[in-house]
Every structure is written in structure tokens, then in C-alpha cells.
Short mmCIF file of C-alpha atoms in Angstrom, two decimals:
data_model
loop_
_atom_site.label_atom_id
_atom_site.label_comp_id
_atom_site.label_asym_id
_atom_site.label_seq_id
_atom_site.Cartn_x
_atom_site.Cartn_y
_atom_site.Cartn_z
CA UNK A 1 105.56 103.38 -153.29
CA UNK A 2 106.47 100.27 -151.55
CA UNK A 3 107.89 97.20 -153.17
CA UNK A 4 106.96 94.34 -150.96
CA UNK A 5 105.90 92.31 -153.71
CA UNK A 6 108.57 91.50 -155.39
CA UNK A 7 107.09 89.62 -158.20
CA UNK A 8 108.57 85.77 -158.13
CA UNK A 9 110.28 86.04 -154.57
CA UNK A 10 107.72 83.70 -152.92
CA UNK A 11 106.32 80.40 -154.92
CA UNK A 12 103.15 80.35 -152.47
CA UNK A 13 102.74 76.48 -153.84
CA UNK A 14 104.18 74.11 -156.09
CA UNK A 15 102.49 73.65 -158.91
CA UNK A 16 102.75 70.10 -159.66
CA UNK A 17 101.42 69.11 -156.23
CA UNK A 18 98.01 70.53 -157.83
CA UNK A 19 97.82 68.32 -160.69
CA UNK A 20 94.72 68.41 -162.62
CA UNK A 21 93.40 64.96 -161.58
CA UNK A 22 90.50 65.52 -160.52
CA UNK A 23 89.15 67.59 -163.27
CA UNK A 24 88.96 64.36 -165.25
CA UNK A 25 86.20 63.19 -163.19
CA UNK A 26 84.42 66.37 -162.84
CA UNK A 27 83.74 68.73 -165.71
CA UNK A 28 85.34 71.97 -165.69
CA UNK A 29 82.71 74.82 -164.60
CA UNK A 30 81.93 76.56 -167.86
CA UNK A 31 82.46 80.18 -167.85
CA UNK A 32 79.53 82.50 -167.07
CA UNK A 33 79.71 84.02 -170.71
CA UNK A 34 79.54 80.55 -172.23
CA UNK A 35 76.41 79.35 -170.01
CA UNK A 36 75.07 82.85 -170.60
CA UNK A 37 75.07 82.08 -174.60
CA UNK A 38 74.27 78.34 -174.59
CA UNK A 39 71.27 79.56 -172.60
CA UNK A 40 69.74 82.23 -174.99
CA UNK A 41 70.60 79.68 -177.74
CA UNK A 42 68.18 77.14 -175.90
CA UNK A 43 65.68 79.74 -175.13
CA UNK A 44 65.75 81.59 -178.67
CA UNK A 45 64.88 77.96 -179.80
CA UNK A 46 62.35 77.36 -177.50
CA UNK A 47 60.35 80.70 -177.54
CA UNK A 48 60.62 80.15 -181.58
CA UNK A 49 58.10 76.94 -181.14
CA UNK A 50 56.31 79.04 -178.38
CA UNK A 51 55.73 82.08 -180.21
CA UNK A 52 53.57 80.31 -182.78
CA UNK A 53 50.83 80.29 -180.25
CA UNK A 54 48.19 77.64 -180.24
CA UNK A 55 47.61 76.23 -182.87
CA UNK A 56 43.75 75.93 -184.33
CA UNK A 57 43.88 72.24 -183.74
CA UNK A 58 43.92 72.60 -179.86
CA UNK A 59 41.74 75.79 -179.83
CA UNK A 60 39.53 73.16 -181.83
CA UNK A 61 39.99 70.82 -179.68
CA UNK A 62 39.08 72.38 -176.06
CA UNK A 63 35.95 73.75 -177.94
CA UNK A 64 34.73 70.18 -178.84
CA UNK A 65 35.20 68.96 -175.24
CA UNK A 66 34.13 72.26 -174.05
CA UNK A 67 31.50 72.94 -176.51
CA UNK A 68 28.18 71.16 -177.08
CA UNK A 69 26.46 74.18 -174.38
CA UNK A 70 28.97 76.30 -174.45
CA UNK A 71 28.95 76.96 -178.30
CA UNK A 72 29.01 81.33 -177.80
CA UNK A 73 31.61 81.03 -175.30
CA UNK A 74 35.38 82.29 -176.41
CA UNK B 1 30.94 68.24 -171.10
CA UNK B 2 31.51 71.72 -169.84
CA UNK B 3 34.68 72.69 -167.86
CA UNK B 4 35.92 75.04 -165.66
CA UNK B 5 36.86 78.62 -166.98
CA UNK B 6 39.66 78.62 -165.24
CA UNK B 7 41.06 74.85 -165.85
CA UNK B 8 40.07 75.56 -169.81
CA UNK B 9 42.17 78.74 -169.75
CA UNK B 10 45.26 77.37 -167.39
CA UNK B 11 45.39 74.38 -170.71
CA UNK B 12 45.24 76.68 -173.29
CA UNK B 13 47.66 79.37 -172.03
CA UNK B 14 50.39 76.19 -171.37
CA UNK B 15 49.89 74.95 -175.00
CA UNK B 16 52.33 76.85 -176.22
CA UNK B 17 55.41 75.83 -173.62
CA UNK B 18 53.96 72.32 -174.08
CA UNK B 19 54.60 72.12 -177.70
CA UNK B 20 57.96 73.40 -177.42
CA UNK B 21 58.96 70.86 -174.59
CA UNK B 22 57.42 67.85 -176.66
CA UNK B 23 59.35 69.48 -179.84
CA UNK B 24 62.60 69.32 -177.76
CA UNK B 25 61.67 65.86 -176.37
CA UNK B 26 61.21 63.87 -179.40
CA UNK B 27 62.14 65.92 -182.02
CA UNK B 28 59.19 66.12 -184.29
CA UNK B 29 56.97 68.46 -184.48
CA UNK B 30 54.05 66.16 -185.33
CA UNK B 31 54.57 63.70 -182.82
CA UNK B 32 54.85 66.74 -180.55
CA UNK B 33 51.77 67.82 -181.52
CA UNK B 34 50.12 64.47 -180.85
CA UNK B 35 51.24 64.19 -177.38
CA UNK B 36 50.23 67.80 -176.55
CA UNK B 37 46.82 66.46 -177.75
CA UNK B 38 46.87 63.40 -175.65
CA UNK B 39 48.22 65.48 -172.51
CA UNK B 40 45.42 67.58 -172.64
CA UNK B 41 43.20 64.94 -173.14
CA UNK B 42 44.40 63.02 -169.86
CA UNK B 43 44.75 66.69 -167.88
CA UNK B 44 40.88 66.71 -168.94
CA UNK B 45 39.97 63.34 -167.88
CA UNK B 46 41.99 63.65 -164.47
CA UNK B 47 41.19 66.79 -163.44
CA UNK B 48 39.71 65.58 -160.11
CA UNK B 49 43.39 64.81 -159.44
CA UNK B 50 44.71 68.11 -159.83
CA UNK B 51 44.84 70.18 -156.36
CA UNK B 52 43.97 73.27 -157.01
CA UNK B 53 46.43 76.03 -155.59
CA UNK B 54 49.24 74.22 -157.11
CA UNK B 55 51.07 74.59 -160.16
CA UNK B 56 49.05 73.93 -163.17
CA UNK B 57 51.90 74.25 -165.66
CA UNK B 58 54.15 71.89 -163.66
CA UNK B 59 50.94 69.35 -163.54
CA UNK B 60 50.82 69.25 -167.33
CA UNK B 61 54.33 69.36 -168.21
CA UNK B 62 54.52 66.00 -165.90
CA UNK B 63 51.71 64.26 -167.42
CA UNK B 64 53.36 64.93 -170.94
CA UNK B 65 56.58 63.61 -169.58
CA UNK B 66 55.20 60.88 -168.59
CA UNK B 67 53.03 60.21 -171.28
CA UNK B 68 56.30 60.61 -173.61
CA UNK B 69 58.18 58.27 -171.82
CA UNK B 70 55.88 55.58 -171.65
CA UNK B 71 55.58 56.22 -175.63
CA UNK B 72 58.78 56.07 -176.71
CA UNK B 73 59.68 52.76 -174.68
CA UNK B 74 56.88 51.15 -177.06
CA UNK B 75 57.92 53.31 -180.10
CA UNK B 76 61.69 52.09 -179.75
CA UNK B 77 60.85 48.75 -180.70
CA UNK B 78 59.41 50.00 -183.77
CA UNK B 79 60.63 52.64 -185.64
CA UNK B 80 63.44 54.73 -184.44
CA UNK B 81 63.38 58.10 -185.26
CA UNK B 82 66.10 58.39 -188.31
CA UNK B 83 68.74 61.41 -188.10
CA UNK B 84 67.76 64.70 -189.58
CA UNK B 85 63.76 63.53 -189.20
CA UNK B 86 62.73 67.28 -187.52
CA UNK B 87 64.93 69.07 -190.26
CA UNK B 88 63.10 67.52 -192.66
CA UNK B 89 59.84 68.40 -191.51
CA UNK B 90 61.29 71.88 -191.20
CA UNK B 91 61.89 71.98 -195.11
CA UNK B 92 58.33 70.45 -195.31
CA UNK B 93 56.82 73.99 -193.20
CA UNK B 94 56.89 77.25 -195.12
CA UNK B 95 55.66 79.18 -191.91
CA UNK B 96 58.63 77.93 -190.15
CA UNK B 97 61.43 79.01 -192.84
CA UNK B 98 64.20 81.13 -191.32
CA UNK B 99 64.76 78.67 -189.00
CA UNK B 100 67.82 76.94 -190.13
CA UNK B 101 69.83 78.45 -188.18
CA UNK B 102 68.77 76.46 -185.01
CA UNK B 103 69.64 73.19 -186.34
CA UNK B 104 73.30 73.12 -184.91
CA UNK B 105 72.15 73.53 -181.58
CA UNK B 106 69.31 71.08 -182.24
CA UNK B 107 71.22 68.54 -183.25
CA UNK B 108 73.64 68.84 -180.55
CA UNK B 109 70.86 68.87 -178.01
CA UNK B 110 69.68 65.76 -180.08
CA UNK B 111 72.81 63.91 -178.65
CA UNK B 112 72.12 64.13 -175.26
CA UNK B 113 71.04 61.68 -172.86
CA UNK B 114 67.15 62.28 -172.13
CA UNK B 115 67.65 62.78 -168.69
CA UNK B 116 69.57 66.05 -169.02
CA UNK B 117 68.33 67.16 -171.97
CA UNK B 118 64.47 67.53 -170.37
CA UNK B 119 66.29 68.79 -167.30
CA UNK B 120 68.06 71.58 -168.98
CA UNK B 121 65.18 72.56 -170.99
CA UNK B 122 62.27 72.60 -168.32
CA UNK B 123 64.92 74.78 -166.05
CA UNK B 124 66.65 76.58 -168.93
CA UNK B 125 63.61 77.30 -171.18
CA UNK B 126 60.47 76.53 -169.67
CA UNK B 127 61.38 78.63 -166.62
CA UNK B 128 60.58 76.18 -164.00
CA UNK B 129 62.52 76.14 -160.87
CA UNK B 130 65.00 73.43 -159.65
CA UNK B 131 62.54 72.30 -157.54
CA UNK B 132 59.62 72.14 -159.48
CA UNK B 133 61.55 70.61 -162.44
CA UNK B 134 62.31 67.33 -160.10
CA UNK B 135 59.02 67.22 -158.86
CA UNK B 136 58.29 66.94 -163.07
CA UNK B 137 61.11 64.25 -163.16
CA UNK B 138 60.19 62.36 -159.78
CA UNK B 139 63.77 63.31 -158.78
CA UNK B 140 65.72 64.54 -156.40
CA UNK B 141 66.40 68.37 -156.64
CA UNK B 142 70.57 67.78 -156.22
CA UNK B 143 70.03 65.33 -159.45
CA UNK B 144 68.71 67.91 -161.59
CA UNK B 145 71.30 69.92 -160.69
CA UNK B 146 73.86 68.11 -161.99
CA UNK B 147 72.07 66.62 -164.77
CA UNK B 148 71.42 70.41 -166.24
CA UNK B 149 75.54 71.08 -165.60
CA UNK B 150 76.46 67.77 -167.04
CA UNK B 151 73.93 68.97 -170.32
CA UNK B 152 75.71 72.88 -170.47
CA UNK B 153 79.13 70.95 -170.07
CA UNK B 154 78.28 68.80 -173.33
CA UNK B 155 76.43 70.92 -175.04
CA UNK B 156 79.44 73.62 -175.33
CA UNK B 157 81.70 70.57 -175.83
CA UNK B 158 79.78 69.73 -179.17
CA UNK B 159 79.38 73.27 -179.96
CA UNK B 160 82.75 73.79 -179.65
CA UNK B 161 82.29 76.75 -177.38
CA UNK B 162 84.77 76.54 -174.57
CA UNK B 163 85.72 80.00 -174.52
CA UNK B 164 83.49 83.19 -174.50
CA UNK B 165 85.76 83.83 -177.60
CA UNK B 166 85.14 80.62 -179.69
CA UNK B 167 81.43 81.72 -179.61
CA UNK B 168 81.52 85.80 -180.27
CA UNK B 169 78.96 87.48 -181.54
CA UNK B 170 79.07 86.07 -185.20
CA UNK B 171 76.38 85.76 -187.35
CA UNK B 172 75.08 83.11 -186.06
CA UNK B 173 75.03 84.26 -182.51
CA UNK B 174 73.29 87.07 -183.75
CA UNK B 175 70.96 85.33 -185.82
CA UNK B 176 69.72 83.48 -182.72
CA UNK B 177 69.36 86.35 -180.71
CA UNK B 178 67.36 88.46 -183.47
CA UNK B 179 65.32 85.50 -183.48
CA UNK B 180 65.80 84.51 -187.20
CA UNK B 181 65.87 86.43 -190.08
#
């Protein structure tokens, strides 16, 4: 049990010397929980479109160009 | 013509990610469609140019980046895309009902500049690296950096989500994350 810290004894800076100038002209560093969320957001959005696959129209597609002799290949 | 087995397969198997970066580029799912068709077309036509050993994905997501952007500099000067246009064509899609839910976040992304909105999505979404995502964008890596911190930093501005606790676990959160339904 030693008290050294006595809470409020020592102002290790002032305060107002750090004003928060400069995070006008820089963006405060979002928090890893935010980025963490806005990410899955993006990516549940994104996966959504990928998860439909391909769509018969390109399948279609590569098979025309592909085709003509390759007709039993898929 | 016939074509590689490999080159054939590489196109197919990036159709999907394709689609969903032209979807997030322009916003509509047909013109996304379009220039997924046109990419492949050019990746087809070019494929001398291609080196083989490198990254096939990367190749097509540039050509479709470029192809978009040299698009939509004609298409501005005709019609510009009204608000709401992909919701719309949501309604207008019974396989893609449930989907709603997205549209926030859509629109938000909607309302950033071009530059970081591709930038967050090919590093965010489409998995690429920070590298390979300014090799897509014929940028420097540093730039894509700070485009994709400059997107987060708007993005939660818009969404209102400054704080892990303005954006708990709601239903919406959840909705996302169960993927719809």
C-alpha cells in the first residue's frame, strides 16, 4: 500500500496548450468497433450481389465466344 | 474462337466480384451488368496483354474501372442517374427482396466522392490489397490509404455512427450481419 499517486497533485500538462486545432484538418481516427461495423456493413452488401453467382447471361456469353467447337465442353 | 481453360475459368470465377464492384460503382444493377459484359468482352479481345503469373482478378477489375470511367464522363452529359434509381430497380427484382435493409448504407456510400468510394470497396470488399488496389486506380499506394480513411470517416459521419454505441447491435445491425431476412 503506497500512496504516491495522489490523484490531482501533479497536472502533467495544461490542457489548453493542447487545443484541438488540428483535428479540424484531419479527421478523428474512428474507433476500431466503428470501422469493424462499417466494414461488415460494406461487405454484407457486397457478398449479397456476389452470392447470386453468375448469372446465365455471362455463362451464355463465354459459351458463344467459347463455343462454336467447344459445344460439349462445361 | 476457342480460349484457354484456364483464362475462361479465371473470367467466370471473377464475375461475381465484378458485378458487385460495377453495382457499387454506378449504382444500377443493369448498367452493372452491361459493363461486366463489355469487361469481359475487352479481357477477351486483349488477352495477349495479360502476363500470365499475375493477378487476373486485379487485371479485370482495372479494365472495368476503366471502362466505367470512360463511360460515365460521356453518360454525364446525358442523363444523370436520378436519386433512388437502384432502389427502384430493387422493387422491380423479386429474387432480390429482403434487401431493403441495405439501402441506408447504399445511399450513404452513394454520396461519396468516386475516388474513395472504389477505394474503400476494392480494399474493404473485394479483398484486394493496398497495393494492388492502386495499381487498379493508377495511384499511389499512400493515396489509397487515405482515400479509404477519408471514405470510413464519412461514411460513419452520415450514418451517424460515431460511437460503437450509436451503432449496437439493433436490428438493423443484425439484419446485415444475418444477411437479410
Amino acid at each position: 500500500m503506497n500512496e504516491r499517486d495522489k490523484p490531482g497533485q501533479i497536472k502533467p500538462m495544461d490542457s489548453a496548450a493542447t487545443s484541438n486545432k488540428k483535428t479540424d484538418t484531419k479527421p478523428a481516427k474512428l474507433g476500431r468497433e466503428v470501422q469493424a461495423r462499417l466494414g461488415q456493413q460494406l461487405r454484407a452488401m457486397y457478398d449479397d450481389v456476389v452470392n447470386q453467382g453468375v448469372p446465365d447471361r455471362f455463362s451464355d456469353l463465354i459459351n458463344r465466344i467459347d463455343g462454336n467447337g467447344n459445344k460439349d465442353r462445361q | 474462337m476457342p480460349m484457354d481453360e484456364t483464362v475462361r475459368n479465371s473470367i467466370l470465377n471473377a464475375v461475381p466480384s465484378l458485378r458487385a464492384f460495377a453495382i457499387s460503382l454506378c449504382g444500377n444493377v443493369d448498367r452493372a451488368d452491361d459493363l461486366v459484359q463489355e469487361t469481359m468482352l475487352r479481357a477477351i479481345a486483349n488477352i495477349d496483354s495479360f502476363q500470365p503469373g499475375t493477378n487476373m482478378s486485379a487485371w479485370l477489375f482495372t479494365i472495368l474501372r476503366n471502362h466505367f470511367r470512360s463511360e460515365y464522363r460521356k453518360r454525364r452529359r446525358e442523363v444523370e442517374d436520378s436519386d433512388g434509381h437502384y432502389a427502384d430497380r430493387l422493387k422491380s427484382q423479386p429474387e432480390q427482396h429482403g434487401h431493403v435493409e441495405f439501402n441506408e448504407f447504399r445511399e450513404a456510400l452513394k454520396q461519396l466522392p468516386a475516388d474513395q468510394r472504389e477505394a474503400l470497396i476494392l480494399v474493404g470488399a473485394s479483398g484486394f490489397s493496398y497495393e494492388e488496389a492502386a495499381e487498379i486506380c493508377e495511384c499511389a499506394v499512400g493515396t489509397i490509404k487515405s482515400r479509404v480513411n477519408r471514405a470510413r470517416t464519412r461514411l460513419a459521419d452520415m450514418l451517424n455512427v460515431n460511437s460503437a454505441e450509436d451503432y449496437g447491435p439493433d436490428e438493423q445491425t443484425r439484419a446485415v450481419l444475418a444477411g437479410g431476412e
